[in-house]
Tab-separated table of C-alpha atoms and ligand atoms in Angstrom:
chain	number	residue	atom	x	y	z
A	1	MET	CA	28.748	276.590	77.670
A	2	THR	CA	27.892	280.105	76.537
A	3	ARG	CA	30.812	282.357	75.609
A	4	ARG	CA	30.523	285.987	76.520
A	5	GLU	CA	33.491	287.556	74.800
A	6	GLY	CA	35.208	290.616	76.263
A	7	ASN	CA	33.647	290.440	79.714
A	8	ALA	CA	35.717	289.002	82.563
A	9	ALA	CA	33.028	288.566	85.208
A	10	PRO	CA	30.583	286.433	83.217
A	11	ALA	CA	33.502	284.239	82.069
A	12	ALA	CA	34.275	283.614	85.728
A	13	VAL	CA	30.604	282.782	86.267
A	14	ASP	CA	30.774	280.300	83.371
A	15	ARG	CA	33.813	278.723	84.957
A	16	ALA	CA	32.069	278.491	88.321
A	17	VAL	CA	29.054	276.816	86.703
A	18	GLU	CA	31.354	274.390	84.936
A	19	ILE	CA	33.141	273.503	88.183
A	20	ARG	CA	29.824	272.955	89.929
A	21	LEU	CA	28.601	270.644	87.152
A	22	VAL	CA	31.812	268.595	87.258
A	23	ASP	CA	31.529	268.434	91.044
A	24	GLU	CA	27.913	267.301	90.937
A	25	ARG	CA	28.735	264.622	88.401
A	26	LYS	CA	31.490	263.288	90.653
A	27	THR	CA	29.336	263.265	93.801
A	28	ALA	CA	26.522	261.507	91.936
A	29	MET	CA	29.017	259.011	90.552
A	30	ILE	CA	30.394	258.207	94.008
A	31	ASP	CA	26.851	257.601	95.278
A	32	ASP	CA	25.968	255.417	92.272
A	33	VAL	CA	29.148	253.366	92.596
A	34	ARG	CA	28.831	252.897	96.361
A	35	ASP	CA	25.205	251.893	96.005
A	36	GLY	CA	25.694	249.627	92.976
A	37	LEU	CA	28.803	247.803	94.156
A	38	GLY	CA	27.261	247.313	97.603
A	39	ARG	CA	24.540	245.073	96.177
A	40	ARG	CA	24.534	241.292	96.135
A	41	GLN	CA	24.526	241.375	92.335
A	42	LYS	CA	27.019	244.167	91.831
A	43	GLU	CA	25.929	246.703	89.253
A	44	LEU	CA	26.981	249.994	87.692
A	45	PRO	CA	24.750	252.402	85.728
A	46	PRO	CA	25.194	252.294	81.923
A	47	LYS	CA	25.375	256.087	81.695
A	48	TYR	CA	29.015	255.765	82.774
A	49	PHE	CA	29.972	254.037	79.506
A	50	TYR	CA	29.918	257.335	77.694
A	51	ASP	CA	33.103	259.332	78.053
A	52	GLU	CA	34.720	260.399	74.790
A	53	ARG	CA	36.193	256.956	74.144
A	54	GLY	CA	32.975	255.225	75.181
A	55	SER	CA	30.950	257.390	72.830
A	56	GLU	CA	33.348	256.573	69.999
A	57	LEU	CA	33.099	252.854	70.773
A	58	PHE	CA	29.316	253.129	70.789
A	59	GLU	CA	29.388	254.874	67.397
A	60	LYS	CA	31.452	251.897	66.170
A	61	ILE	CA	28.896	249.477	67.614
A	62	THR	CA	26.139	251.180	65.640
A	63	ARG	CA	28.033	250.326	62.445
A	64	LEU	CA	28.665	246.646	63.286
A	65	PRO	CA	26.966	244.076	61.036
A	66	GLU	CA	25.484	242.327	64.103
A	67	TYR	CA	24.055	245.488	65.669
A	68	TYR	CA	20.827	245.884	63.706
A	69	LEU	CA	19.182	248.381	66.079
A	70	THR	CA	20.539	251.661	64.713
A	71	ARG	CA	20.062	250.739	61.060
A	72	SER	CA	16.519	249.528	61.698
A	73	GLU	CA	15.552	252.659	63.547
A	74	ARG	CA	17.143	254.930	60.965
A	75	SER	CA	15.274	253.254	58.130
A	76	LEU	CA	12.007	253.579	60.069
A	77	LEU	CA	12.673	257.276	60.595
A	78	GLU	CA	13.525	257.780	56.937
A	79	THR	CA	10.283	256.083	55.940
A	80	HIS	CA	7.986	257.818	58.413
A	81	ALA	CA	9.508	261.167	59.440
A	82	HIS	CA	7.741	263.273	56.826
A	83	SER	CA	4.233	261.944	57.479
A	84	LEU	CA	4.759	262.106	61.250
A	85	VAL	CA	6.007	265.664	61.182
A	86	GLY	CA	3.435	266.678	58.556
A	87	ALA	CA	0.587	265.535	60.803
A	88	LEU	CA	1.893	267.052	64.030
A	89	ARG	CA	3.754	270.128	62.741
A	90	PRO	CA	5.959	270.327	65.839
A	91	ARG	CA	7.679	273.661	66.425
A	92	THR	CA	10.063	272.174	68.989
A	93	LEU	CA	12.003	268.942	68.989
A	94	VAL	CA	13.137	267.779	72.427
A	95	GLU	CA	15.529	264.878	72.160
A	96	LEU	CA	16.212	262.853	75.292
A	97	GLY	CA	19.631	261.209	75.457
A	98	ALA	CA	20.646	263.071	72.335
A	99	GLY	CA	24.202	261.749	72.032
A	100	SER	CA	25.687	262.700	68.694
A	101	ALA	CA	22.230	263.474	67.270
A	102	ALA	CA	22.878	261.413	64.125
A	103	LYS	CA	19.249	260.405	63.667
A	104	THR	CA	18.001	263.808	64.775
A	105	ARG	CA	18.778	265.289	61.393
A	106	ILE	CA	16.136	263.107	59.775
A	107	LEU	CA	13.500	264.676	62.055
A	108	LEU	CA	14.943	268.178	61.802
A	109	ASP	CA	15.044	267.968	58.006
A	110	ALA	CA	11.408	266.907	57.969
A	111	MET	CA	10.523	269.803	60.293
A	112	ARG	CA	12.421	272.251	58.117
A	113	ASP	CA	10.722	270.914	54.966
A	114	ALA	CA	7.345	271.309	56.667
A	115	GLY	CA	8.342	274.856	57.633
A	116	CYS	CA	7.616	274.353	61.343
A	117	ALA	CA	11.119	273.971	62.849
A	118	GLU	CA	11.803	276.621	65.511
A	119	GLN	CA	13.663	275.099	68.434
A	120	TYR	CA	15.762	272.040	69.181
A	121	VAL	CA	16.496	270.944	72.739
A	122	PRO	CA	19.011	268.112	72.996
A	123	VAL	CA	19.098	266.667	76.520
A	124	ASP	CA	22.089	264.611	77.575
A	125	VAL	CA	24.283	263.793	80.589
A	126	SER	CA	27.436	264.460	78.613
A	127	GLN	CA	28.099	268.184	78.610
A	128	ASP	CA	31.020	267.993	76.131
A	129	PHE	CA	29.024	265.977	73.666
A	130	LEU	CA	26.095	268.378	73.921
A	131	ALA	CA	28.153	271.497	73.327
A	132	GLU	CA	29.710	269.991	70.211
A	133	THR	CA	26.358	268.737	68.892
A	134	ALA	CA	24.768	272.145	69.481
A	135	ARG	CA	27.596	273.930	67.668
A	136	GLN	CA	27.304	271.668	64.625
A	137	LEU	CA	23.534	271.880	64.419
A	138	ARG	CA	23.564	275.678	64.622
A	139	THR	CA	25.735	275.715	61.512
A	140	GLU	CA	23.628	273.155	59.681
A	141	TYR	CA	20.291	274.763	60.618
A	142	PRO	CA	20.985	278.515	60.870
A	143	SER	CA	17.365	279.497	61.588
A	144	LEU	CA	16.899	276.899	64.318
A	145	ARG	CA	17.189	277.909	67.973
A	146	VAL	CA	19.363	275.265	69.667
A	147	THR	CA	19.160	275.185	73.462
A	148	PRO	CA	20.952	272.161	74.946
A	149	ALA	CA	20.049	270.944	78.440
A	150	VAL	CA	22.507	269.032	80.599
A	151	ALA	CA	20.447	266.572	82.609
A	152	ASP	CA	20.412	263.020	83.813
A	153	ILE	CA	17.008	261.988	82.492
A	154	SER	CA	16.779	259.233	85.111
A	155	THR	CA	16.164	261.995	87.673
A	156	SER	CA	14.970	265.099	85.803
A	157	LEU	CA	14.538	266.444	82.292
A	158	GLY	CA	15.953	269.918	82.908
A	159	LEU	CA	13.892	271.519	80.125
A	160	PRO	CA	13.684	275.264	79.399
A	161	ASP	CA	10.462	276.918	80.644
A	162	HIS	CA	8.833	278.195	77.490
A	163	LEU	CA	8.928	276.073	74.387
A	164	PRO	CA	7.070	276.733	71.143
A	165	ARG	CA	4.252	274.177	70.965
A	166	PRO	CA	3.524	271.575	69.853
A	167	VAL	CA	6.610	269.750	71.071
A	168	LEU	CA	7.784	266.446	69.662
A	169	PHE	CA	9.603	264.535	72.386
A	170	ALA	CA	11.960	261.976	70.848
A	171	PHE	CA	13.362	259.184	72.963
A	172	LEU	CA	15.176	257.081	70.429
A	173	GLY	CA	17.847	254.426	70.106
A	174	SER	CA	16.179	251.938	72.451
A	175	THR	CA	17.609	253.857	75.409
A	176	ILE	CA	14.321	253.092	77.213
A	177	GLY	CA	15.630	249.496	77.276
A	178	ASN	CA	18.270	250.501	79.822
A	179	PHE	CA	15.558	251.081	82.424
A	180	ASP	CA	13.783	248.354	84.376
A	181	ALA	CA	9.964	248.506	84.442
A	182	PRO	CA	9.548	250.818	87.472
A	183	SER	CA	12.235	253.262	86.264
A	184	ALA	CA	10.887	253.218	82.706
A	185	ARG	CA	7.412	254.070	84.018
A	186	ALA	CA	8.845	256.863	86.158
A	187	LEU	CA	10.838	258.284	83.259
A	188	LEU	CA	7.909	258.234	80.826
A	189	GLY	CA	5.790	259.727	83.603
A	190	ARG	CA	8.207	262.656	83.856
A	191	ILE	CA	7.869	263.201	80.117
A	192	ARG	CA	4.070	262.902	80.347
A	193	ARG	CA	3.910	265.603	83.020
A	194	VAL	CA	5.519	268.220	80.776
A	195	MET	CA	3.370	267.284	77.757
A	196	ARG	CA	0.400	269.319	76.552
A	197	PRO	CA	-2.537	267.897	74.550
A	198	PHE	CA	-1.020	268.365	71.078
A	199	ASP	CA	2.492	267.219	71.999
A	200	ARG	CA	3.675	263.755	71.050
A	201	LEU	CA	6.264	261.269	72.226
A	202	LEU	CA	8.240	259.309	69.641
A	203	LEU	CA	9.737	256.246	71.306
A	204	GLY	CA	12.272	253.852	69.731
A	205	ALA	CA	12.138	250.341	71.191
A	206	ASP	CA	13.958	247.154	70.292
A	207	LEU	CA	11.691	244.150	69.787
A	208	ARG	CA	11.713	240.632	71.203
A	209	LYS	CA	13.154	238.195	68.728
A	210	LYS	CA	15.197	235.009	68.287
A	211	ARG	CA	17.798	234.648	70.969
A	212	ARG	CA	20.727	234.154	68.629
A	213	VAL	CA	19.947	237.355	66.716
A	214	VAL	CA	19.712	239.549	69.792
A	215	GLU	CA	22.701	237.906	71.508
A	216	ALA	CA	24.890	238.392	68.434
A	217	ALA	CA	24.156	242.123	68.554
A	218	TYR	CA	25.804	242.291	71.995
A	219	ASN	CA	28.626	239.812	71.287
A	220	ASP	CA	30.135	241.122	68.081
A	221	GLY	CA	32.930	239.265	66.362
A	222	ARG	CA	35.349	242.179	66.546
A	223	GLY	CA	35.149	242.666	70.296
A	224	VAL	CA	33.956	246.259	70.057
A	225	THR	CA	31.139	245.637	72.552
A	226	ALA	CA	33.644	243.986	74.917
A	227	ALA	CA	35.881	247.068	74.750
A	228	PHE	CA	32.825	249.298	75.269
A	229	ASN	CA	31.821	247.272	78.332
A	230	ARG	CA	35.308	247.371	79.886
A	231	ASN	CA	35.569	251.081	79.164
A	232	MET	CA	33.298	251.761	82.119
A	233	LEU	CA	36.083	250.617	84.453
A	234	ARG	CA	38.506	252.986	82.752
A	235	VAL	CA	36.013	255.809	83.297
A	236	LEU	CA	35.846	254.982	87.037
A	237	ASN	CA	39.632	254.740	87.234
A	238	ARG	CA	40.064	258.145	85.680
A	239	GLU	CA	37.175	260.034	87.235
A	240	LEU	CA	37.264	258.553	90.736
A	241	GLY	CA	40.905	257.469	90.959
A	242	ALA	CA	39.830	253.820	91.312
A	243	ASP	CA	42.293	251.025	90.517
A	244	PHE	CA	40.253	248.483	88.557
A	245	ASP	CA	42.561	246.080	86.721
A	246	VAL	CA	40.608	246.407	83.494
A	247	ALA	CA	42.294	243.413	81.846
A	248	SER	CA	41.108	241.112	84.645
A	249	PHE	CA	37.452	241.616	83.663
A	250	SER	CA	35.899	239.963	80.646
A	251	HIS	CA	32.756	240.776	78.708
A	252	ARG	CA	29.607	238.662	79.003
A	253	ALA	CA	26.244	239.420	77.429
A	254	PHE	CA	23.245	237.079	77.362
A	255	TYR	CA	19.549	237.226	76.588
A	256	SER	CA	17.105	236.261	79.276
A	257	PRO	CA	13.982	235.137	77.382
A	258	ASP	CA	11.887	235.163	80.583
A	259	ARG	CA	12.741	238.747	81.409
A	260	HIS	CA	12.939	239.764	77.747
A	261	ARG	CA	16.216	241.507	78.210
A	262	ILE	CA	19.896	241.464	77.428
A	263	GLU	CA	22.141	241.661	80.455
A	264	MET	CA	25.686	242.803	80.077
A	265	HIS	CA	28.223	241.912	82.748
A	266	LEU	CA	31.943	242.177	83.499
A	267	VAL	CA	33.313	238.896	84.864
A	268	SER	CA	36.264	238.926	87.252
A	269	ALA	CA	39.033	236.482	86.305
A	270	ARG	CA	40.286	236.301	89.904
A	271	ASP	CA	39.647	237.186	93.532
A	272	GLN	CA	40.593	240.828	93.936
A	273	VAL	CA	40.155	243.984	95.959
A	274	VAL	CA	39.457	247.224	94.125
A	275	HIS	CA	40.278	250.511	95.865
A	276	ILE	CA	37.912	253.354	95.120
A	277	PRO	CA	38.599	256.659	96.918
A	278	GLN	CA	35.498	257.946	98.787
A	279	VAL	CA	33.784	254.609	98.215
A	280	GLY	CA	36.151	252.155	99.894
A	281	ASP	CA	37.563	248.695	99.200
A	282	VAL	CA	35.429	246.474	97.037
A	283	HIS	CA	35.981	242.710	97.159
A	284	VAL	CA	35.324	240.796	93.965
A	285	THR	CA	35.602	237.026	93.846
A	286	LYS	CA	36.770	234.927	90.902
A	287	GLY	CA	33.852	234.469	88.493
A	288	GLU	CA	31.785	237.154	90.204
A	289	THR	CA	30.141	239.642	87.846
A	290	ILE	CA	29.305	243.312	87.799
A	291	ARG	CA	26.185	244.005	85.764
A	292	THR	CA	26.774	247.093	83.642
A	293	GLU	CA	23.620	247.216	81.549
A	294	ILE	CA	20.200	245.785	80.920
A	295	SER	CA	18.626	246.236	77.529
A	296	CYS	CA	14.914	245.402	77.638
A	297	LYS	CA	13.154	244.125	74.540
A	298	TYR	CA	9.518	244.895	73.882
A	299	ASP	CA	6.522	243.960	71.791
A	300	ARG	CA	3.432	245.994	71.036
A	301	PRO	CA	1.411	244.914	74.101
A	302	SER	CA	4.295	245.589	76.476
A	303	VAL	CA	4.926	249.047	74.978
A	304	ARG	CA	1.216	249.828	75.203
A	305	ARG	CA	1.149	248.758	78.861
A	306	LEU	CA	4.258	250.754	79.684
A	307	LEU	CA	2.803	253.869	78.046
A	308	ARG	CA	-0.546	253.341	79.760
A	309	ALA	CA	1.178	253.105	83.142
A	310	ALA	CA	2.698	256.535	82.452
A	311	ASN	CA	-0.680	257.980	81.450
A	312	LEU	CA	0.138	257.951	77.739
A	313	ARG	CA	-1.765	256.377	74.865
A	314	LEU	CA	-0.218	254.474	71.969
A	315	GLU	CA	-1.319	256.238	68.808
A	316	GLN	CA	0.857	254.753	66.124
A	317	TRP	CA	3.124	251.704	65.834
A	318	MET	CA	5.696	251.263	63.083
A	319	THR	CA	8.081	248.328	62.747
A	320	ASP	CA	10.886	247.285	60.499
A	321	GLU	CA	10.225	243.593	59.784
A	322	ASP	CA	9.518	243.164	63.504
A	323	ARG	CA	13.096	243.945	64.450
A	324	PHE	CA	12.607	247.402	65.902
A	325	ALA	CA	9.639	249.670	66.597
A	326	LEU	CA	8.827	253.340	66.613
A	327	ALA	CA	5.859	254.166	68.794
A	328	VAL	CA	4.002	257.471	68.782
A	329	ALA	CA	2.195	258.309	72.006
A	330	LEU	CA	-0.066	261.116	73.145
A	331	PRO	CA	-0.987	262.295	76.643
A	332	ARG	CA	-4.173	260.813	78.105
A	333	PRO	CA	-6.459	263.526	79.435
B	1	AVJ	C1	22.385	252.768	73.665
B	1	AVJ	C2	21.210	251.582	75.325
B	1	AVJ	C3	20.515	251.461	73.077
B	1	AVJ	O1	21.209	248.748	74.814
B	1	AVJ	O2	21.636	248.382	72.735
B	1	AVJ	C4	25.046	248.654	72.705
B	1	AVJ	C5	23.840	250.292	74.280
B	1	AVJ	N1	25.189	248.260	74.792
B	1	AVJ	N2	25.793	247.547	72.874
B	1	AVJ	C6	21.749	249.055	73.742
B	1	AVJ	C7	24.672	249.100	73.922
B	1	AVJ	C8	25.872	247.324	74.153
B	1	AVJ	C9	22.527	250.354	73.635
B	1	AVJ	N3	21.690	251.537	73.954
């Protein structure tokens, strides 16, 4: 949120904007919850993991020995950032699902070293997280223009109108894995439509691999992933006034080799009724599950197909011992 010191009216405008954003988030959440819990396989969108506690738990996950994804992607970025940025010379970095922007600095450093860094646009659903990230990056990169955009990328990108080109769009962390095939195509299509010929998309995707390796990453020995999973119910309790008995749900994550994806569920230990204001009473039977996340795993042909379906072309493919991939894509004419 912008601060306009010493002027009462704009501060009131800021406040009004803030209230509207909070309101919109709540309305969208009610719709998502009503829709998701009304399905035969109950489900909730993974974006609701990430309140402050959820973001902290996720940061912990990224440091777990079993969770190879973040380390693999970081090492790929460290290896390839300079040559990527040197070839493209992007003046703007747009980062989708920016989060804490930990890996962003590798790209921003490379852009600064190449002397092309002008603007950074972190896009995220979490307004608090964005404001903090923006503040930090402005201090670390004083000559960089930082213009955060609050948006739910599953519906729109919310980008500023005029960006210095070329733009490097970064969609990292295997967040694409959270989207099923039709939604992933739609999301990449939205990115494609704002791309110009010299812009590029840098996509981080987790790769298909031995079941026990991928399952271990989502069933860590310390129970951090379990706490992360259950945290979604705490978010709904706090934000919607729901009364989920968090302790009565246990964590389950498994790899489906046919669908090439991890599914994460919360399993109810008993028959119960959950009251959710503005949604209604939700009946959950003993052993019934709520799916909280899918995490799709790719290989080169499936990434190429996905990009092609969004009118993008795979230009470059980098992997870290076949654990994780960075793909560079360009718009097809
Ligand atoms: C942030 C979506 C990449 O799917 O691996 C980590 C989230 N869930 N452990 C993933 C997550 C459980 C993560 N992404």
